[in-house]
mmCIF file with all atom_site columns, C-alpha atoms in Angstrom:
data_model
loop_
_atom_site.group_PDB
_atom_site.id
_atom_site.type_symbol
_atom_site.label_atom_id
_atom_site.label_alt_id
_atom_site.label_comp_id
_atom_site.label_asym_id
_atom_site.label_entity_id
_atom_site.label_seq_id
_atom_site.pdbx_PDB_ins_code
_atom_site.Cartn_x
_atom_site.Cartn_y
_atom_site.Cartn_z
_atom_site.occupancy
_atom_site.B_iso_or_equiv
_atom_site.pdbx_formal_charge
_atom_site.auth_seq_id
_atom_site.auth_comp_id
_atom_site.auth_asym_id
_atom_site.auth_atom_id
_atom_site.pdbx_PDB_model_num
ATOM 1  C CA . UNK A 1 1  ? 0.000   0.000  0.000   1.00 0.00 ? 438 UNK A CA 1
ATOM 2  C CA . UNK A 1 2  ? 1.125   3.508  -0.797  1.00 0.00 ? 439 UNK A CA 1
ATOM 3  C CA . UNK A 1 3  ? 0.092   6.715  0.969   1.00 0.00 ? 440 UNK A CA 1
ATOM 4  C CA . UNK A 1 4  ? -1.152  9.669  -1.102  1.00 0.00 ? 441 UNK A CA 1
ATOM 5  C CA . UNK A 1 5  ? -2.726  13.054 -0.387  1.00 0.00 ? 442 UNK A CA 1
ATOM 6  C CA . UNK A 1 6  ? -6.209  13.876 -1.614  1.00 0.00 ? 443 UNK A CA 1
ATOM 7  C CA . UNK A 1 7  ? -6.288  16.737 -4.168  1.00 0.00 ? 444 UNK A CA 1
ATOM 8  C CA . UNK A 1 8  ? -9.404  18.267 -2.560  1.00 0.00 ? 445 UNK A CA 1
ATOM 9  C CA . UNK A 1 9  ? -9.064  17.967 1.216   1.00 0.00 ? 446 UNK A CA 1
ATOM 10 C CA . UNK A 1 10 ? -5.318  17.175 1.510   1.00 0.00 ? 447 UNK A CA 1
ATOM 11 C CA . UNK A 1 11 ? -6.065  14.173 3.755   1.00 0.00 ? 448 UNK A CA 1
ATOM 12 C CA . UNK A 1 12 ? -3.760  11.177 3.485   1.00 0.00 ? 449 UNK A CA 1
ATOM 13 C CA . UNK A 1 13 ? -5.153  7.815  2.360   1.00 0.00 ? 450 UNK A CA 1
ATOM 14 C CA . UNK A 1 14 ? -3.792  4.443  1.265   1.00 0.00 ? 451 UNK A CA 1
ATOM 15 C CA . UNK A 1 15 ? -3.675  3.494  -2.403  1.00 0.00 ? 452 UNK A CA 1
ATOM 16 C CA . UNK A 1 16 ? -3.021  0.191  -4.096  1.00 0.00 ? 453 UNK A CA 1
ATOM 17 C CA . UNK A 1 17 ? -0.056  0.942  -6.408  1.00 0.00 ? 454 UNK A CA 1
ATOM 18 C CA . UNK A 1 18 ? -0.943  -1.985 -8.679  1.00 0.00 ? 455 UNK A CA 1
ATOM 19 C CA . UNK A 1 19 ? -4.468  -0.731 -9.386  1.00 0.00 ? 456 UNK A CA 1
ATOM 20 C CA . UNK A 1 20 ? -5.458  -0.104 -12.979 1.00 0.00 ? 457 UNK A CA 1
ATOM 21 C CA . UNK A 1 21 ? -6.425  3.507  -12.259 1.00 0.00 ? 458 UNK A CA 1
ATOM 22 C CA . UNK A 1 22 ? -4.589  5.305  -9.477  1.00 0.00 ? 459 UNK A CA 1
ATOM 23 C CA . UNK A 1 23 ? -6.876  7.132  -7.072  1.00 0.00 ? 460 UNK A CA 1
ATOM 24 C CA . UNK A 1 24 ? -6.537  10.949 -6.823  1.00 0.00 ? 461 UNK A CA 1
ATOM 25 C CA . UNK A 1 25 ? -9.198  11.559 -4.171  1.00 0.00 ? 462 UNK A CA 1
ATOM 26 C CA . UNK A 1 26 ? -10.021 9.988  -0.809  1.00 0.00 ? 463 UNK A CA 1
ATOM 27 C CA . UNK A 1 27 ? -13.197 7.923  -0.439  1.00 0.00 ? 464 UNK A CA 1
ATOM 28 C CA . UNK A 1 28 ? -15.163 10.842 1.046   1.00 0.00 ? 465 UNK A CA 1
ATOM 29 C CA . UNK A 1 29 ? -14.219 13.335 -1.680  1.00 0.00 ? 466 UNK A CA 1
ATOM 30 C CA . UNK A 1 30 ? -14.697 10.697 -4.360  1.00 0.00 ? 467 UNK A CA 1
ATOM 31 C CA . UNK A 1 31 ? -18.265 10.065 -3.176  1.00 0.00 ? 468 UNK A CA 1
ATOM 32 C CA . UNK A 1 32 ? -18.972 13.807 -3.103  1.00 0.00 ? 469 UNK A CA 1
ATOM 33 C CA . UNK A 1 33 ? -17.641 14.239 -6.671  1.00 0.00 ? 470 UNK A CA 1
ATOM 34 C CA . UNK A 1 34 ? -19.680 11.239 -7.889  1.00 0.00 ? 471 UNK A CA 1
ATOM 35 C CA . UNK A 1 35 ? -22.840 12.732 -6.392  1.00 0.00 ? 472 UNK A CA 1
ATOM 36 C CA . UNK A 1 36 ? -22.140 16.073 -8.112  1.00 0.00 ? 473 UNK A CA 1
ATOM 37 C CA . UNK A 1 37 ? -21.468 14.279 -11.425 1.00 0.00 ? 474 UNK A CA 1
ATOM 38 C CA . UNK A 1 38 ? -24.697 12.281 -11.181 1.00 0.00 ? 475 UNK A CA 1
ATOM 39 C CA . UNK A 1 39 ? -26.707 15.451 -10.497 1.00 0.00 ? 476 UNK A CA 1
ATOM 40 C CA . UNK A 1 40 ? -25.190 17.636 -13.204 1.00 0.00 ? 477 UNK A CA 1
ATOM 41 C CA . UNK A 1 41 ? -28.167 17.115 -15.497 1.00 0.00 ? 478 UNK A CA 1
ATOM 42 C CA . UNK A 1 42 ? -30.338 18.991 -12.962 1.00 0.00 ? 479 UNK A CA 1
ATOM 43 C CA . UNK A 1 43 ? -28.470 22.280 -13.496 1.00 0.00 ? 480 UNK A CA 1
ATOM 44 C CA . UNK A 1 44 ? -30.432 24.722 -15.625 1.00 0.00 ? 481 UNK A CA 1
ATOM 45 C CA . UNK A 1 45 ? -29.036 27.332 -17.975 1.00 0.00 ? 482 UNK A CA 1
ATOM 46 C CA . UNK A 1 46 ? -30.797 30.061 -15.996 1.00 0.00 ? 483 UNK A CA 1
ATOM 47 C CA . UNK A 1 47 ? -28.937 29.065 -12.805 1.00 0.00 ? 484 UNK A CA 1
ATOM 48 C CA . UNK A 1 48 ? -25.504 29.772 -14.295 1.00 0.00 ? 485 UNK A CA 1
ATOM 49 C CA . UNK A 1 49 ? -23.807 33.144 -13.726 1.00 0.00 ? 486 UNK A CA 1
ATOM 50 C CA . UNK A 1 50 ? -23.054 35.387 -16.673 1.00 0.00 ? 487 UNK A CA 1
ATOM 51 C CA . UNK A 1 51 ? -19.699 37.088 -16.758 1.00 0.00 ? 488 UNK A CA 1
#
């Protein structure tokens, strides 16, 4: 096992170095990002800010 830092929260977590895809985020941040990805279809054009 190898120890890495999460890109979002900077917490340290263990990673399997022989995994096919190396993890960038801890389990908690990964779940939060997955939830945001699954709900992206709910965002409306009107909700976005114009700059």
